[in-house]
Coordinates of C-alpha atoms in Angstrom, one line a residue:
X20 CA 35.8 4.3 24.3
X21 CA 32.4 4.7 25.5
X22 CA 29.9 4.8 28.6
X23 CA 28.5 1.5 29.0
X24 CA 25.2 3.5 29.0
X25 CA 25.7 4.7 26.1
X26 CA 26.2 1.4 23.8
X27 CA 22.5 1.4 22.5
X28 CA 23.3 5.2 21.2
X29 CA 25.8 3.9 19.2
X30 CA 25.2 3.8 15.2
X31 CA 23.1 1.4 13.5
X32 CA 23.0 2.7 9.5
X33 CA 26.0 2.8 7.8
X34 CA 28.5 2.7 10.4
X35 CA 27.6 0.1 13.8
X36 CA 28.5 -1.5 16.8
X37 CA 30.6 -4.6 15.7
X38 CA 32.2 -5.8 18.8
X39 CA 32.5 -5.3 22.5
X40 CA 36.2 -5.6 23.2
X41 CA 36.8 -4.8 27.0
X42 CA 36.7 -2.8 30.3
X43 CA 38.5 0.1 30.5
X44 CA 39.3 0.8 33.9
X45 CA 38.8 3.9 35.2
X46 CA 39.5 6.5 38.3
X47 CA 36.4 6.3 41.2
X48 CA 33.5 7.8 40.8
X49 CA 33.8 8.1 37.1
X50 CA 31.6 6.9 34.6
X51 CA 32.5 3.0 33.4
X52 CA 34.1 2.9 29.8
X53 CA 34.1 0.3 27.4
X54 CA 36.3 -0.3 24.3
X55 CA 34.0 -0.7 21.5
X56 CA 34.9 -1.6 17.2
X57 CA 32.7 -0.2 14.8
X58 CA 32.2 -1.2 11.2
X59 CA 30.9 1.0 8.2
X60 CA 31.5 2.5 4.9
X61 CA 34.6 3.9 4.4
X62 CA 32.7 7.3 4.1
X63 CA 30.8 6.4 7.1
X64 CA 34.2 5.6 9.4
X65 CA 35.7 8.3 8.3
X66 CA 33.0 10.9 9.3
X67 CA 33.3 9.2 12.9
X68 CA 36.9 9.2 13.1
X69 CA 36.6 12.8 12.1
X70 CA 33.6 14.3 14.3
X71 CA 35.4 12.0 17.6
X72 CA 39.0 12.4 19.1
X73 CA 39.1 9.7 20.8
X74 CA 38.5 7.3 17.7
X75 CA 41.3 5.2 15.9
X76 CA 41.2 3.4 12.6
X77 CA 42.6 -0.4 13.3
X78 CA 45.2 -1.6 11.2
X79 CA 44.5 -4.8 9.0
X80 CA 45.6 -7.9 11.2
X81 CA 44.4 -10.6 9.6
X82 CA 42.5 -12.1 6.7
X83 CA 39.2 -9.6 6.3
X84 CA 38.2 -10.9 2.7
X85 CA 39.3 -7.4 1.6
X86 CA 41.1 -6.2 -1.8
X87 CA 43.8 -4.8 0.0
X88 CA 45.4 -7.9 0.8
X89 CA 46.1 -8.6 -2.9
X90 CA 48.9 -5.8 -2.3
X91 CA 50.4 -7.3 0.8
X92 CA 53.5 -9.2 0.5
X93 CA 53.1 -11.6 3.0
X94 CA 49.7 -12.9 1.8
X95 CA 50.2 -12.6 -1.6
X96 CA 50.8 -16.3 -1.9
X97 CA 48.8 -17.0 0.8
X98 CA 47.4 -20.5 1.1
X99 CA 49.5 -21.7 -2.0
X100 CA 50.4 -25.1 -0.6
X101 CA 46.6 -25.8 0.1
X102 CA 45.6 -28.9 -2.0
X103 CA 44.6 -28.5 -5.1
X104 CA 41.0 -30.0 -4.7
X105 CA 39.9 -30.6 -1.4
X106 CA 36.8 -32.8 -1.9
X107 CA 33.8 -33.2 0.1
X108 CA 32.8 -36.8 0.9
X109 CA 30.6 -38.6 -1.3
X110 CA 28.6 -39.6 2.1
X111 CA 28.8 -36.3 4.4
X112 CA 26.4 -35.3 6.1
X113 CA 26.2 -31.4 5.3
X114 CA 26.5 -29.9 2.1
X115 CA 30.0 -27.4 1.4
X116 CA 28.5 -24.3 0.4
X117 CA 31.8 -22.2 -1.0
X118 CA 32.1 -18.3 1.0
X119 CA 33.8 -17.5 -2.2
X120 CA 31.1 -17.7 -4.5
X121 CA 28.0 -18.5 -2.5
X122 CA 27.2 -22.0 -4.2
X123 CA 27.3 -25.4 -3.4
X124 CA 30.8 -27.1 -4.1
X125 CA 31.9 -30.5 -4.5
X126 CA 35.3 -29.4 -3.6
X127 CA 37.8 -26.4 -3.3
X128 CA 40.4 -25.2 -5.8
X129 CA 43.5 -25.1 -3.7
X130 CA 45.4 -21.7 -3.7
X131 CA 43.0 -20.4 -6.2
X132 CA 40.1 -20.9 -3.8
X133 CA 42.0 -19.5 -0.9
X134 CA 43.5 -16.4 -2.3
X135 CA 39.8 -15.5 -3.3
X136 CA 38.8 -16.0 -0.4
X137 CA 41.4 -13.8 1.3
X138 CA 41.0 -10.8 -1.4
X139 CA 37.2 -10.9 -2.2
X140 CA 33.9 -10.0 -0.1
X141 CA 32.3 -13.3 1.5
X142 CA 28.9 -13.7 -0.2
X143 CA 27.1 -14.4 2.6
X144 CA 23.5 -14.2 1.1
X145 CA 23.6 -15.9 -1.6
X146 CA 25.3 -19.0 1.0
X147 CA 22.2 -18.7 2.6
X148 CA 19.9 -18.6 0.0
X149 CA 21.7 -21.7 -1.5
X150 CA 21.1 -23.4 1.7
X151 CA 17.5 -22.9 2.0
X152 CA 17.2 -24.3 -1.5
X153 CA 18.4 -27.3 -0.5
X154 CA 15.7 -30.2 0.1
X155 CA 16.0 -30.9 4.2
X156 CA 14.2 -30.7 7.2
X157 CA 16.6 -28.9 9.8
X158 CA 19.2 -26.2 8.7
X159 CA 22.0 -24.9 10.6
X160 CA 24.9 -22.7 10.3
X161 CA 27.2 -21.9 13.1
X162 CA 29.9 -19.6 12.4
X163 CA 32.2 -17.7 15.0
X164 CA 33.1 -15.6 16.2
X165 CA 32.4 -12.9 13.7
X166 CA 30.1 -9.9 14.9
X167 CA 29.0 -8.3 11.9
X168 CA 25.9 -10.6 10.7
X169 CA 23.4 -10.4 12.9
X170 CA 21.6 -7.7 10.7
X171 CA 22.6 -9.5 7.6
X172 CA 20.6 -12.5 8.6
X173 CA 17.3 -10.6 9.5
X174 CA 17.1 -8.9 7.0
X175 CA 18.0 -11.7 4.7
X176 CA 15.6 -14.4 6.3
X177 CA 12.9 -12.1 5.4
X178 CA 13.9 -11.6 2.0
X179 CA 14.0 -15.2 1.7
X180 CA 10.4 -15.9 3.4
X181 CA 8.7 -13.2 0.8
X182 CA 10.4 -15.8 -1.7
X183 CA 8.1 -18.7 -0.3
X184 CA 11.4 -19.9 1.3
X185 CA 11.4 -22.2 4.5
X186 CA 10.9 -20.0 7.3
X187 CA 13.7 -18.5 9.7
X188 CA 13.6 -21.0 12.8
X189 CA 16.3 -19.6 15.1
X190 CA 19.3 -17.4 15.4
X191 CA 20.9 -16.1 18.1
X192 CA 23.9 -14.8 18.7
X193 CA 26.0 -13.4 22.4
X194 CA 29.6 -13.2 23.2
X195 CA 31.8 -10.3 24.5
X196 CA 35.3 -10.8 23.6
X197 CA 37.1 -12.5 26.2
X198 CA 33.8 -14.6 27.7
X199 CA 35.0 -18.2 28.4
X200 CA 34.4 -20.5 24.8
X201 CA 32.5 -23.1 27.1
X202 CA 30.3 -20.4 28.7
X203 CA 29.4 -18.7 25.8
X204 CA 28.3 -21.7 23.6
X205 CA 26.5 -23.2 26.4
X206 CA 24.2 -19.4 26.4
X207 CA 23.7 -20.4 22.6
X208 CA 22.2 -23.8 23.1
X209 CA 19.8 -21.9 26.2
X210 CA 18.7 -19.6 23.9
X211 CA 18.3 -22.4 21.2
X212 CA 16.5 -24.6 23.4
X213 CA 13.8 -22.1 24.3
X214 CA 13.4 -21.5 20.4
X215 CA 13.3 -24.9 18.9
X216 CA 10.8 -27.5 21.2
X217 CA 12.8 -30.4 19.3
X218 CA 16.3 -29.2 20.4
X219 CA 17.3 -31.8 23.2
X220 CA 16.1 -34.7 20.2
X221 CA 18.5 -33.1 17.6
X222 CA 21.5 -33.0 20.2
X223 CA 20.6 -36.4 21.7
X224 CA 20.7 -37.5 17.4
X225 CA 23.8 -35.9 17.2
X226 CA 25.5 -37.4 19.8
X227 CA 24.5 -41.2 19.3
X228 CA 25.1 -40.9 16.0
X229 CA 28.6 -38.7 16.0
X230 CA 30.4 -39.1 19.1
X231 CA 32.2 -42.2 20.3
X232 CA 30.6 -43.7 22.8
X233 CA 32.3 -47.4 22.8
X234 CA 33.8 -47.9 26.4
X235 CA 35.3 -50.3 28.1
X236 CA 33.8 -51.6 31.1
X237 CA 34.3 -54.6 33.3
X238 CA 32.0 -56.8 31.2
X239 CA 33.6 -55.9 28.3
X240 CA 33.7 -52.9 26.1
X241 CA 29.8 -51.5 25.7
X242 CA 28.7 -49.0 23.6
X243 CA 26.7 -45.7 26.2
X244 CA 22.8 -46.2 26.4
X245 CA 21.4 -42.6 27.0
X246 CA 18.4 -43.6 28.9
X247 CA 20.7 -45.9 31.4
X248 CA 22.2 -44.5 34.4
X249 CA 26.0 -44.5 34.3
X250 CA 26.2 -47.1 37.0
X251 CA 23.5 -49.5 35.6
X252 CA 25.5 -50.1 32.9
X253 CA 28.6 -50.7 34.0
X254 CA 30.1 -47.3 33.9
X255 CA 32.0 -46.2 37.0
X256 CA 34.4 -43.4 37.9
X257 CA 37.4 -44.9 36.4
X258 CA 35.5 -45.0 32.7
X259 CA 34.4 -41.7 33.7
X260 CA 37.5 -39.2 32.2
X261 CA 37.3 -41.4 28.7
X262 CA 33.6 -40.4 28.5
X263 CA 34.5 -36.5 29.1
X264 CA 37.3 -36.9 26.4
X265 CA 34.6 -38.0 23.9
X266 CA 32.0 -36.2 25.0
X267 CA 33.9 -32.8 25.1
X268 CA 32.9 -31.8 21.8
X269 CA 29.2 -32.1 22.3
X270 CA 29.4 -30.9 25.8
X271 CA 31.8 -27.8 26.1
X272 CA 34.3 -27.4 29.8
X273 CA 32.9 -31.0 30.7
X274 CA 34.9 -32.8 33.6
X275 CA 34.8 -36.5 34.6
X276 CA 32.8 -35.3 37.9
X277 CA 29.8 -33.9 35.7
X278 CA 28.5 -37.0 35.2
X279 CA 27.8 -37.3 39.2
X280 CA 25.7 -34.3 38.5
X281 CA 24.0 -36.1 35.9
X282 CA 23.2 -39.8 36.1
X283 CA 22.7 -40.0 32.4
X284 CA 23.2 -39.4 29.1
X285 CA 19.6 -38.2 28.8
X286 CA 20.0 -36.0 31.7
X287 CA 23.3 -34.3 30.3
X288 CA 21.2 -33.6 27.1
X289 CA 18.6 -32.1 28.9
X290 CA 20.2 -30.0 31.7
X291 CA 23.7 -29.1 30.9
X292 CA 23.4 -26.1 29.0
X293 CA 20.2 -25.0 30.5
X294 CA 20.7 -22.5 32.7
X295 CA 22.2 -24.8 35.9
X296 CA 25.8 -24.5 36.1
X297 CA 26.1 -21.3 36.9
X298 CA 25.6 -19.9 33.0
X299 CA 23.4 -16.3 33.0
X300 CA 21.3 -17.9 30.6
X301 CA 19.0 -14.9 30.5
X302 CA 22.3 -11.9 30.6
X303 CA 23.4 -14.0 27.5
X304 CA 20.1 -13.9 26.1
X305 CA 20.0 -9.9 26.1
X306 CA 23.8 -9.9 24.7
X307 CA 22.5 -12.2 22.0
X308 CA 19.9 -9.6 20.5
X309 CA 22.4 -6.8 20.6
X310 CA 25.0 -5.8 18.5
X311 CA 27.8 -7.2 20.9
X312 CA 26.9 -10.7 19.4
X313 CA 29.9 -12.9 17.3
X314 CA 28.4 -16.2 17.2
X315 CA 25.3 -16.9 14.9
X316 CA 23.4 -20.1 14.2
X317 CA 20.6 -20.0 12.2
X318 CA 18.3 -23.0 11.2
X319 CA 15.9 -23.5 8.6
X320 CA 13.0 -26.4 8.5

């Protein structure tokens, strides 16, 4: 436990802030505590658990792509009835890059693939250099939440760029554990947006092109024009919890009365993660650049 305070005194070398669990509540008048996890070297934990009381080692509790889990019982046949080869489709859009061996993969082995996965360090810089090898204009990798890479990928985007590599676009990153899913991925896009001018074009792309947007109306079923208003094409309050439903992907914690709030599809690309439903978009943005962050999305051009 630490003073809230005190967070940016925490260590940033060998051993470092991972993750900002909770509150701990406290007596009046005292100073506010927060339960913190930190991540190191083994040599590096164990000097902290050592030189502070108050410090605890956690207990393995699930898959952490660690050696020691090649000794557990209970995962040692782990992922055994995954299919043998799990093939990417000949026509996808994004390209499998494997955490297991940090290449491009046509498809997975099955157990094999999985128990490596399980046992072995995730290779996360040679994924990424993989991926900004590939030919491409726009990049992007979203993982979560894990709260350990945000150093990983600056320093690895620079590697990359003194390579000649496509340059580091965005990344950003904010979530204490136990923030609302919808709130928290709404902050990312804000903090996207303001990084990438072309952001509300490659959402509006992704959601003509990926979502289902065939409804039925009273002239007949009619596929969503994002420019329209809802009500100019046909579009009324009963068609209204369908959209959500389909929508909800693209548009995290969206209800059937959103789309009073906005008239369009245009307008939900543009305003509903941008700061006006109530979303700190600038409190995120400060949690994103520190080391309480477990959701990462970087893009390359």
């Amino acid at each position: 436990y630490v003073d809230a305070d005190a967070l940016s005194l925490l260590p940033s070398g060998e051993a470092y802030l991972a993750a900002v669990n909770h509150d701990v509540p406290c007596e009046t008048g005292t100073e506010r505590k927060m339960s913190v996890t930190l991540c190191g070297t083994p040599e590096a934990i164990d000097k902290w658990l050592a030189s502070d009381a108050c410090a605890t080692e956690l207990k393995p509790c699930h898959p952490w792509h660690h050696p020691a889990y090649a000794t557990v019982p209970e995962y040692t046949s782990w992922g055994k009835d995954a299919p043998e080869l799990i093939h990417a489709p000949s026509d996808a859009r994004c390209t499998l890059i494997s955490s297991v061996t940090g290449e491009p993969a046509a498809c997975l082995e099955g157990a094999s693939h999985w128990q490596a996965w399980l046992t072995k360090p995730v290779h996360f810089d040679a994924a990424l250099e993989s991926l900004a090898a590939q030919p491409g204009h726009l990049y992007v990798i979203q993982m979560g939440p894990h709260p350990t890479l945000n150093a990983a990928i600056e320093s690895l985007a620079l590697k990359l760029e003194s390579k000649g590599a496509h340059p580091l676009l965005a990344h950003c990153a904010s979530m204490h554990r136990g923030e609302p899913a919808a709130a928290y991925v709404r902050a990312q896009r804000a903090l996207l947006r303001a990084a990438l001018p072309e952001y509300d074009a490659f959402l509006r792309t992704a959601v003509l092109t990926q979502a289902e947007l065939e409804l039925p109306t009273a002239d007949g079923v009619k596929k969503v024009d994002a420019g329209l208003a809802w009500s100019d094409q046909g579009i009324k309050s009963a068609q209204m919890p369908l959209l959500a439903r389909r929508l909800a992907p693209f548009f995290p914690g969206i209800a059937p009365h959103d789309f009073y709030r906005y008239g369009s599809l245009d307008a939900l690309v543009r305003g509903w993660d941008a700061g006006s439903n109530g979303i700190d978009v600038a409190g995120a943005a400060g949690a994103g650049k520190g080391a309480t962050a477990s959701l990462d999305i970087v893009g390359w051009a």
